[in-house]
CSV table of C-alpha atoms and ligand atoms in Angstrom, one decimal:
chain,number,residue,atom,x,y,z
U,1,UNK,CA,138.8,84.9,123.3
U,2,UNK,CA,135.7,83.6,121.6
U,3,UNK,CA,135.0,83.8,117.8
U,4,UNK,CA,132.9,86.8,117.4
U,5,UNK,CA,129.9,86.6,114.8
U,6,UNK,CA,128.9,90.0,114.2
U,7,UNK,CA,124.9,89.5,112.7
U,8,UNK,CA,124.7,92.9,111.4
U,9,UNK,CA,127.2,95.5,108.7
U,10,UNK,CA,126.1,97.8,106.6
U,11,UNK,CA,129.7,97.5,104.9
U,12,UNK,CA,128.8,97.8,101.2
U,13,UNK,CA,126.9,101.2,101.7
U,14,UNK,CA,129.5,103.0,103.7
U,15,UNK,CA,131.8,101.7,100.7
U,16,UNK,CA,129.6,103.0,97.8
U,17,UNK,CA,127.3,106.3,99.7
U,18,UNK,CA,130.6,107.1,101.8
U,19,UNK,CA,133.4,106.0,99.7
U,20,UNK,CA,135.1,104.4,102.8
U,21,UNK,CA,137.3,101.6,102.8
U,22,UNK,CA,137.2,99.3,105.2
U,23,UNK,CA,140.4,97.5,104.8
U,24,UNK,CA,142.3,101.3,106.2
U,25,UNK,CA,142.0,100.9,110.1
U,26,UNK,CA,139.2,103.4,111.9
U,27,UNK,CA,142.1,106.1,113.1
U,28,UNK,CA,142.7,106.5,108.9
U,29,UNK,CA,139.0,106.3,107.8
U,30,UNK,CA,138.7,109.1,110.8
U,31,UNK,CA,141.7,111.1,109.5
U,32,UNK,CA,140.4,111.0,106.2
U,33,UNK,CA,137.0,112.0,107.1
U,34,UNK,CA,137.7,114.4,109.8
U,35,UNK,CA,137.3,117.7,107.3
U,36,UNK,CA,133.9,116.3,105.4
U,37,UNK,CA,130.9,115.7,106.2
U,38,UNK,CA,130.5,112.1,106.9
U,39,UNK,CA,130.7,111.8,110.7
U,40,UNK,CA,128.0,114.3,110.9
U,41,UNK,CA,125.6,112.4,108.7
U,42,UNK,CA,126.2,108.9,109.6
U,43,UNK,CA,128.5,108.8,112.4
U,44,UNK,CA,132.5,108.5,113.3
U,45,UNK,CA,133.5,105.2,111.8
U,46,UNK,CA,133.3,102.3,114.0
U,47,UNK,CA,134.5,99.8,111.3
U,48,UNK,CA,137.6,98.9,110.0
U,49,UNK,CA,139.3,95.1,109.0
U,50,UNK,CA,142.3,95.4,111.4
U,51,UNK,CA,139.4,96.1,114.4
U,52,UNK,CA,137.9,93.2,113.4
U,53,UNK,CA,140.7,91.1,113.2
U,54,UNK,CA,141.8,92.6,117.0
U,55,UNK,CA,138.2,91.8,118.0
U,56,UNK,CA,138.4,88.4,116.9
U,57,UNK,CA,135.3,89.1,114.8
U,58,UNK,CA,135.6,86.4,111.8
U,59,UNK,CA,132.3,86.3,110.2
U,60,UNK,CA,129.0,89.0,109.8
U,61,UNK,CA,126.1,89.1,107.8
U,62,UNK,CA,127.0,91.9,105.6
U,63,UNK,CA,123.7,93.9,104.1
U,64,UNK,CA,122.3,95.0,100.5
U,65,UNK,CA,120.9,98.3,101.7
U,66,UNK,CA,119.1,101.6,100.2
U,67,UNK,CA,117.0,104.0,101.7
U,68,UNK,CA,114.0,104.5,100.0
U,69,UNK,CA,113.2,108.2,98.9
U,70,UNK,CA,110.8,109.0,100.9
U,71,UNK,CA,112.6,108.5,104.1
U,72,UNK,CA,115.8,110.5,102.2
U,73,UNK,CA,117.3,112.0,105.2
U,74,UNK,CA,118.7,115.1,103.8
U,75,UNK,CA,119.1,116.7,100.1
U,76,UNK,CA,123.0,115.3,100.2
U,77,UNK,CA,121.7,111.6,100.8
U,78,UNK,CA,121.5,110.6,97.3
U,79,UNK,CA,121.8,106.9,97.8
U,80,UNK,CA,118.3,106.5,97.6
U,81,UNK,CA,115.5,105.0,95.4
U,82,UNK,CA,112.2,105.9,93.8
U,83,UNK,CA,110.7,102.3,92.9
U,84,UNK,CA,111.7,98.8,93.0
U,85,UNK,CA,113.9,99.1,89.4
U,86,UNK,CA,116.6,101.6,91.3
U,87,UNK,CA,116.1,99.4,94.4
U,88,UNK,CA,117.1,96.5,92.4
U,89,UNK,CA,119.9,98.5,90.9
U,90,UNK,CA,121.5,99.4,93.9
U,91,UNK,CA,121.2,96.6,95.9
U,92,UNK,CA,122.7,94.7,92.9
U,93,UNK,CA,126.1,97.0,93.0
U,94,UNK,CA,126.0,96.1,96.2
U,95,UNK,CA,126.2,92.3,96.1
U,96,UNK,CA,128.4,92.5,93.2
U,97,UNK,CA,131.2,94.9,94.9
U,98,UNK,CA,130.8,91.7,98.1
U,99,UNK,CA,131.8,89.5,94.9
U,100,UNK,CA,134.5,91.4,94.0
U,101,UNK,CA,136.2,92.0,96.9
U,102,UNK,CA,135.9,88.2,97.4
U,103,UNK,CA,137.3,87.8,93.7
U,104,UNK,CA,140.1,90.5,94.2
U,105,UNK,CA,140.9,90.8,97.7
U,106,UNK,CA,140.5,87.1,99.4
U,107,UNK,CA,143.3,88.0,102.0
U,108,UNK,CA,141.0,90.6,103.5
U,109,UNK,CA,137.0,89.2,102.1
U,110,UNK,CA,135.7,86.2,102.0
U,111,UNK,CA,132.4,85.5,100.5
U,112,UNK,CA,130.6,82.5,102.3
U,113,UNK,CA,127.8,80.7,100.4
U,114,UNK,CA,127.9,77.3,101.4
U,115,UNK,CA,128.4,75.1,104.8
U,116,UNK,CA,131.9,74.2,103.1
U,117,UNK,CA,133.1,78.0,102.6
U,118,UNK,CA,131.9,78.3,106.3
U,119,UNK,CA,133.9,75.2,107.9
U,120,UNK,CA,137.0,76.5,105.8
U,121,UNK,CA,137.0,79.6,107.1
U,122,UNK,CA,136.5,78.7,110.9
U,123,UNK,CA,139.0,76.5,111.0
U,124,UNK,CA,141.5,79.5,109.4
U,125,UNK,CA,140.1,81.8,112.5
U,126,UNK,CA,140.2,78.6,114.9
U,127,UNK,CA,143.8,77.3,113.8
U,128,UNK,CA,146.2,78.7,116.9
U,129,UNK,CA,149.2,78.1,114.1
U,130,UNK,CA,147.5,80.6,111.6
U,131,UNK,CA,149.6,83.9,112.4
U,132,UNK,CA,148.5,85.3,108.8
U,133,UNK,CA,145.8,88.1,108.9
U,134,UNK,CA,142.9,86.1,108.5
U,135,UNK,CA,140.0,87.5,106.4
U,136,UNK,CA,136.5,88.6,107.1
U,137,UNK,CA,134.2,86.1,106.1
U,138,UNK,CA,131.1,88.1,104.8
U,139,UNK,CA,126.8,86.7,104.0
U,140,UNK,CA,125.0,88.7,102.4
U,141,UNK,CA,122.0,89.8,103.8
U,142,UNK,CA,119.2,91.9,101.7
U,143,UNK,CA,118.1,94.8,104.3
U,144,UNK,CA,114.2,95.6,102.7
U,145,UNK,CA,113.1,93.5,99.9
U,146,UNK,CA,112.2,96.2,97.6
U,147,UNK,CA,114.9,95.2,95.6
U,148,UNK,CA,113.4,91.7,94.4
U,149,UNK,CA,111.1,93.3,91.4
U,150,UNK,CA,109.4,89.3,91.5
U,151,UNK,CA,109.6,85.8,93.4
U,152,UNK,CA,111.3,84.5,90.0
U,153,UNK,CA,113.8,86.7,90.2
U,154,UNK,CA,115.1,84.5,93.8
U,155,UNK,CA,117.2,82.1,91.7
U,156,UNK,CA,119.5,84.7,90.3
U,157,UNK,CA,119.9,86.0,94.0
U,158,UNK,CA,120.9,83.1,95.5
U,159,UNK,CA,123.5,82.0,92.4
U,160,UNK,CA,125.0,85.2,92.9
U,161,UNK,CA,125.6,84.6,96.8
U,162,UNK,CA,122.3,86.0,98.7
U,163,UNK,CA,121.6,84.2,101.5
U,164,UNK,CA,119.3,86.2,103.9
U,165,UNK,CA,116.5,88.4,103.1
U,166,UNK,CA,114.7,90.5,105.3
U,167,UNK,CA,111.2,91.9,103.8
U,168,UNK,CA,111.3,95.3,105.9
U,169,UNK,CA,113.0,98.3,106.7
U,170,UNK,CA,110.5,100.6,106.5
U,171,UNK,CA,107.1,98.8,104.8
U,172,UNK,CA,108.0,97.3,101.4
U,173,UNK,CA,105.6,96.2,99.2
U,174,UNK,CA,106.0,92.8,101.0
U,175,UNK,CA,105.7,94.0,104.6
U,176,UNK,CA,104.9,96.5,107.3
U,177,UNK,CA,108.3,97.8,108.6
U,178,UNK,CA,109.4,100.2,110.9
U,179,UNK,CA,107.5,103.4,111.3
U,180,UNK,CA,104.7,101.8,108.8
U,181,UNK,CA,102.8,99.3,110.9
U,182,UNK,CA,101.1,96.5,108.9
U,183,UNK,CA,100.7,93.1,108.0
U,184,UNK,CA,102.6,90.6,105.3
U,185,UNK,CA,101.2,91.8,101.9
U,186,UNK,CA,99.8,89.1,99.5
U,187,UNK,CA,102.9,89.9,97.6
U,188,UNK,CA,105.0,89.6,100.7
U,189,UNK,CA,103.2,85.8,101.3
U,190,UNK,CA,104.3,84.6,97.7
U,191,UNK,CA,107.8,85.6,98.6
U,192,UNK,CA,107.8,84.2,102.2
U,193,UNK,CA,106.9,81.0,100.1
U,194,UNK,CA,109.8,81.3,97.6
U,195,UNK,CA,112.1,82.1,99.5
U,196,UNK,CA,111.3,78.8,101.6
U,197,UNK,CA,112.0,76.7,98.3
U,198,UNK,CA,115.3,77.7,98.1
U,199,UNK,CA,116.4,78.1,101.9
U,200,UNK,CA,116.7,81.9,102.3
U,201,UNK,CA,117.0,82.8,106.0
U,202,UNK,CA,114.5,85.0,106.7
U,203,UNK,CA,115.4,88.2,108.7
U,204,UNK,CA,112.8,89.3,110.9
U,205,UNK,CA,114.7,92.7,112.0
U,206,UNK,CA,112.6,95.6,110.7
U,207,UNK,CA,109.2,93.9,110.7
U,208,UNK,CA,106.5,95.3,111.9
U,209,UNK,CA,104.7,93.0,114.7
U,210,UNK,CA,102.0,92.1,112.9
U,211,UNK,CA,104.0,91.2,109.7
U,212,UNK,CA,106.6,89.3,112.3
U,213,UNK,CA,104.0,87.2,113.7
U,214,UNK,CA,102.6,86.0,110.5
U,215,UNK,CA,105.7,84.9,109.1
U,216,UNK,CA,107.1,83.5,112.4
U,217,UNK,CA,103.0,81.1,111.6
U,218,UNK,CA,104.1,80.6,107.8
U,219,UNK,CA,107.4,81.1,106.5
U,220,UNK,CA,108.9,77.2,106.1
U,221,UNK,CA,112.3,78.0,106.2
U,222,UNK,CA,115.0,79.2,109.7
U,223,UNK,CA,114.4,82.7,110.4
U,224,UNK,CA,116.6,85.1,112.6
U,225,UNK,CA,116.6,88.7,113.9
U,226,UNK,CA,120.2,89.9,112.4
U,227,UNK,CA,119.4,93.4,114.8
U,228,UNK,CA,116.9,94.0,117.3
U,229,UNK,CA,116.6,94.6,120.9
U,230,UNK,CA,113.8,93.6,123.3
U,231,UNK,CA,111.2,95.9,123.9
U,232,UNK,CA,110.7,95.1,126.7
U,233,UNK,CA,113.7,96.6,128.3
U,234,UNK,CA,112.3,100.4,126.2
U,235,UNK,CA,109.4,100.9,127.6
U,236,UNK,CA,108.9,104.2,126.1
U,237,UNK,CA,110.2,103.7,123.5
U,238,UNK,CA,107.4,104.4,120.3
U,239,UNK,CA,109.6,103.1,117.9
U,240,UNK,CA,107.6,99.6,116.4
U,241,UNK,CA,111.4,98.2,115.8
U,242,UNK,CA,111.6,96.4,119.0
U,243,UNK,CA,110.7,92.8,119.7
U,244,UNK,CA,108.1,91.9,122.1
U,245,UNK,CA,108.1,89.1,124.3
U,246,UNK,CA,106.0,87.1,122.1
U,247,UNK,CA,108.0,87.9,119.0
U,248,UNK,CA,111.2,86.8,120.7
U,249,UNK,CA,109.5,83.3,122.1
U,250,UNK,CA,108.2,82.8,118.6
U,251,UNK,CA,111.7,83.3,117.6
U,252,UNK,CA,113.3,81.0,119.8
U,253,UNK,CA,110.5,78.1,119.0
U,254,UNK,CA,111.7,78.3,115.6
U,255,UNK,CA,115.6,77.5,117.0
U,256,UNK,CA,116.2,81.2,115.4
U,257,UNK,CA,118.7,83.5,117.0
U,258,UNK,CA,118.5,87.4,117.8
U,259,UNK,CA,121.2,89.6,117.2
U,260,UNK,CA,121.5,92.9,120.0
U,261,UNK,CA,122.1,96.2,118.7
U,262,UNK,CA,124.8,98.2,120.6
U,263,UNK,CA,123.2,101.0,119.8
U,264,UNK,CA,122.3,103.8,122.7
U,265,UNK,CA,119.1,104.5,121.3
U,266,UNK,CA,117.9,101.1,121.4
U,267,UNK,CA,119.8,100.6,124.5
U,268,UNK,CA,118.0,103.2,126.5
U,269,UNK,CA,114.8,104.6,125.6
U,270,UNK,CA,115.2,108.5,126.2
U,271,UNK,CA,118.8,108.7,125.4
U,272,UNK,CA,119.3,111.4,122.9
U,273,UNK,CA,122.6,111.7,120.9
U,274,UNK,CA,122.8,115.7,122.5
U,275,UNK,CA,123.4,114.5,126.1
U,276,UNK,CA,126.9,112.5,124.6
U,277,UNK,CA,127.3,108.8,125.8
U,278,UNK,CA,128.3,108.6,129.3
U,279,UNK,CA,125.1,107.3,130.7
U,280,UNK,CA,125.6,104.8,128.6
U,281,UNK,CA,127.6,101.7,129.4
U,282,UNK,CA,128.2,97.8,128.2
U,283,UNK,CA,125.6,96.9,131.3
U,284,UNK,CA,123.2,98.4,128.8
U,285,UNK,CA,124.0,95.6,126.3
U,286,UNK,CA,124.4,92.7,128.9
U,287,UNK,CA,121.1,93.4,130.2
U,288,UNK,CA,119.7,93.3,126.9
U,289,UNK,CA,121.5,90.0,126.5
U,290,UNK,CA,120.4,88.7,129.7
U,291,UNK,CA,116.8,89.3,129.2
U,292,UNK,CA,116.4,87.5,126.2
U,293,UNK,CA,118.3,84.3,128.1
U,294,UNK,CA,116.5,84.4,130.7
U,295,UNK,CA,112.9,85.0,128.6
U,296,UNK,CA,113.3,81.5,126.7
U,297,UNK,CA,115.8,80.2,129.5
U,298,UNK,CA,119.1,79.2,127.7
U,299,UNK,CA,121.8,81.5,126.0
U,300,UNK,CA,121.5,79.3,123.0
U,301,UNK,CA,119.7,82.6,121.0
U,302,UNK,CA,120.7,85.6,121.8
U,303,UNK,CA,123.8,87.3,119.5
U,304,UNK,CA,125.5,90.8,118.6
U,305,UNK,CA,123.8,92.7,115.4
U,306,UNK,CA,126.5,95.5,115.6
U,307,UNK,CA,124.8,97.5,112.8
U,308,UNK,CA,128.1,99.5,113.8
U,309,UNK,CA,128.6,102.5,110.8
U,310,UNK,CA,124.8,101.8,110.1
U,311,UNK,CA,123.4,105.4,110.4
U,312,UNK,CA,125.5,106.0,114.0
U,313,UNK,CA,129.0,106.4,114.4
U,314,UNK,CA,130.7,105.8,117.8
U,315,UNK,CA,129.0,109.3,119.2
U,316,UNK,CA,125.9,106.8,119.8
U,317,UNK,CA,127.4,103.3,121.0
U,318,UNK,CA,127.9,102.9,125.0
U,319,UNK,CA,130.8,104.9,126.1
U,320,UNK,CA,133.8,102.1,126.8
U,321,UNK,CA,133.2,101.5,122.9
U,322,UNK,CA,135.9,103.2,120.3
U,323,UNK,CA,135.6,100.2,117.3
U,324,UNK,CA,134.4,97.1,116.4
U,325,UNK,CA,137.1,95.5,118.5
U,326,UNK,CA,135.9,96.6,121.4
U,327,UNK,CA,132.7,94.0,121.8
U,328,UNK,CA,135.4,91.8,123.2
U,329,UNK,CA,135.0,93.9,126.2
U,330,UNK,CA,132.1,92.2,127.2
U,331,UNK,CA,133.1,88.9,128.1
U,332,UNK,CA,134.2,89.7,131.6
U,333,UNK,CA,130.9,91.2,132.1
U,334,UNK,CA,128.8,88.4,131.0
U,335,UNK,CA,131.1,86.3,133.2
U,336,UNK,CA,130.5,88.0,136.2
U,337,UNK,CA,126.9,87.9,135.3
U,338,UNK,CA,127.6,84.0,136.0
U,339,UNK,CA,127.4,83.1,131.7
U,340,UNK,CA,130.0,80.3,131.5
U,341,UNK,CA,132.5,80.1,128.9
U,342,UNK,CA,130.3,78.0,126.8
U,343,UNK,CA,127.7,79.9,127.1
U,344,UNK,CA,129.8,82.8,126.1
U,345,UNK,CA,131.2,81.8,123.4
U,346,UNK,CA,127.2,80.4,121.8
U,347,UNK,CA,126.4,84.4,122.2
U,348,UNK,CA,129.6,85.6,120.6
U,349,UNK,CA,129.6,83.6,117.7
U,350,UNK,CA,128.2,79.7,117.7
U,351,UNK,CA,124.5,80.7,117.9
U,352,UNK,CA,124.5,82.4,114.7
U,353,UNK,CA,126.9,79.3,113.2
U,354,UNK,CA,125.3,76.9,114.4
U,355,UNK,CA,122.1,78.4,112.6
U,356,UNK,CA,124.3,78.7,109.2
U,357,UNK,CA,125.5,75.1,109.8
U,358,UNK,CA,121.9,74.1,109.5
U,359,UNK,CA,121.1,76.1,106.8
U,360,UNK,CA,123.6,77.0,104.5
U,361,UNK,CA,123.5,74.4,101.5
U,362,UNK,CA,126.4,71.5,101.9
U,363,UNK,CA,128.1,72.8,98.7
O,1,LIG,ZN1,118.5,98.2,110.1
């Protein structure tokens, strides 16, 4: 069973916009939640730690996320903000509650900040002896760079543990986004060029193609896609959120690797949530998988960006899917697909940790 790398959780705003708690197992956080609202505004739970200890998933890039308020999807999403101040607030709680859980609850989180953390931890997951539930080894990644009032402001991020940024969701000041084509601003150039100084990966997920393309020319430092399928395959799809060819190519020049969303939506293009999932299967995924290996001709680039619990609950992932631990699932298929176990176990989990090898500092 390979190590599973999961490029993609939005686990410290379901914990502080949903109150959930992902150490309970998804049947509780489902119990719990079956007489509120939640399922219906972001989705039955996906997440939970014993699913990802059955799914073998050890590591994820887990995000700093806000919506800002004028994309607020309703008048009972209050998690929002109005200008970078309250972005920088929230995504602030956000890394600090990923510190404390490290601080208070190592058994279950793990923070990982350097290439040392990251070896630990591996060999814990890889150790056959190591019966213990092992934790979930969690990087945080900055979803939108609102947040970051200035460049300066890049050295107290990193101390505290930030080690991916992403300029986009929607535009920031810094970049066109999804929904808001556009370039890199000049603002969003200065921090492309800080970041680089102090080795942020830079998460290309989000980014309009325009903004994407100038950054895959400039940005110094390794860059990634933690979630983001190839457009390719979604041909009607309007949506600006998908990679074209020459995105993921530009990607793969730079050694970067691209996380797949398991996400109907952005599996197939006129799925709507209505119809319910059964159209939808794991195929869907594989042959996202497949067409970015055979694009750029290796599996040595191509991941899993769950974004599970990210705005969908399991009402909108392909239908042999329940929880996290269910991505296991597709190693048969990619087997019979002719993917050897190497290969497999690069797009599980060694793509992305081979790219954190490289990039996390030594200590
Ligand atoms: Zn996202």
């Amino acid at each position: 069973m390979p190590i599973i790398f999961d490029a993609h959780e939005d686990i410290a705003y379901n914990m502080l916009a949903f109150g959930r708690d992902y150490t309970q197992a998804v049947a509780q956080t489902r119990q719990k939640e079956a007489k509120t609202d939640i399922p219906r505004q972001n989705g039955t739970c996906l997440l939970g730690l014993p699913e990802h200890r059955q799914g073998n998933v050890a590591l994820a890039f887990a995000t700093l996320f806000a919506v800002p308020i004028r994309h607020q999807i309703a008048a009972w999403d209050t998690y929002v903000y109005r200008d970078a101040e309250e972005a920088h607030r929230l995504y602030r709680d956000q890394l600090d509650l990923y510190r404390r859980l490290d601080e208070e609850t190592p058994a279950d989180f793990r923070l990982i900040r350097n290439a040392s953390d990251l070896r630990l931890h591996l060999t814990n997951w890889q150790d056959a002896a190591e019966t213990r539930p092992l934790p979930l080894g969690l990087i945080p990644l900055m979803e939108g760079a609102d947040a970051i009032r200035t460049p300066d402001e890049l050295e107290e991020w990193w101390a505290l543990g930030l080690r991916a940024i992403g300029l986009a969701w929607a535009g920031t000041r810094y970049s066109g986004g999804t929904g808001d084509p556009g370039p890199l601003t000049r603002e969003g150039h200065a921090l492309l060029e800080a970041m680089s100084a102090f080795g942020f990966l830079l998460d290309l997920s989000h980014m309009d193609e325009a903004a994407a393309l100038e950054a895959l020319d400039c940005y110094e430092g390794r860059l990634f896609a933690s979630h983001a399928n190839a457009k390719a395959l979604l041909p009607h799809s309007r949506s600006n959120r998908h990679l074209s060819n020459r995105v993921i190519r530009g990607i793969v020049e730079r050694d970067g690797v691209i996380g797949i969303v398991p996400f109907n939506a952005f599996l197939v293009d006129d799925w709507q949530p209505s119809e319910g999932r059964a159209r939808i299967g794991l195929s869907h995924i594989v042959a996202q998988i497949d067409h970015i290996c055979q694009l750029v001709g290796d599996a040595a680039h191509v991941g899993i960006g769950s974004d599970f619990d990210g705005g969908f609950g399991v009402e909108s992932v392909p239908s042999e899917i329940d929880s996290i631990a269910d991505l296991r699932k597709l190693v048969p298929l990619l087997a019979e697909r002719g993917y050897t176990a190497d290969d497999i176990n690069a797009i599980f989990g060694k793509n992305f940790i081979r790219l954190l090898e490289e990039s996390l500092p030594t200590l």
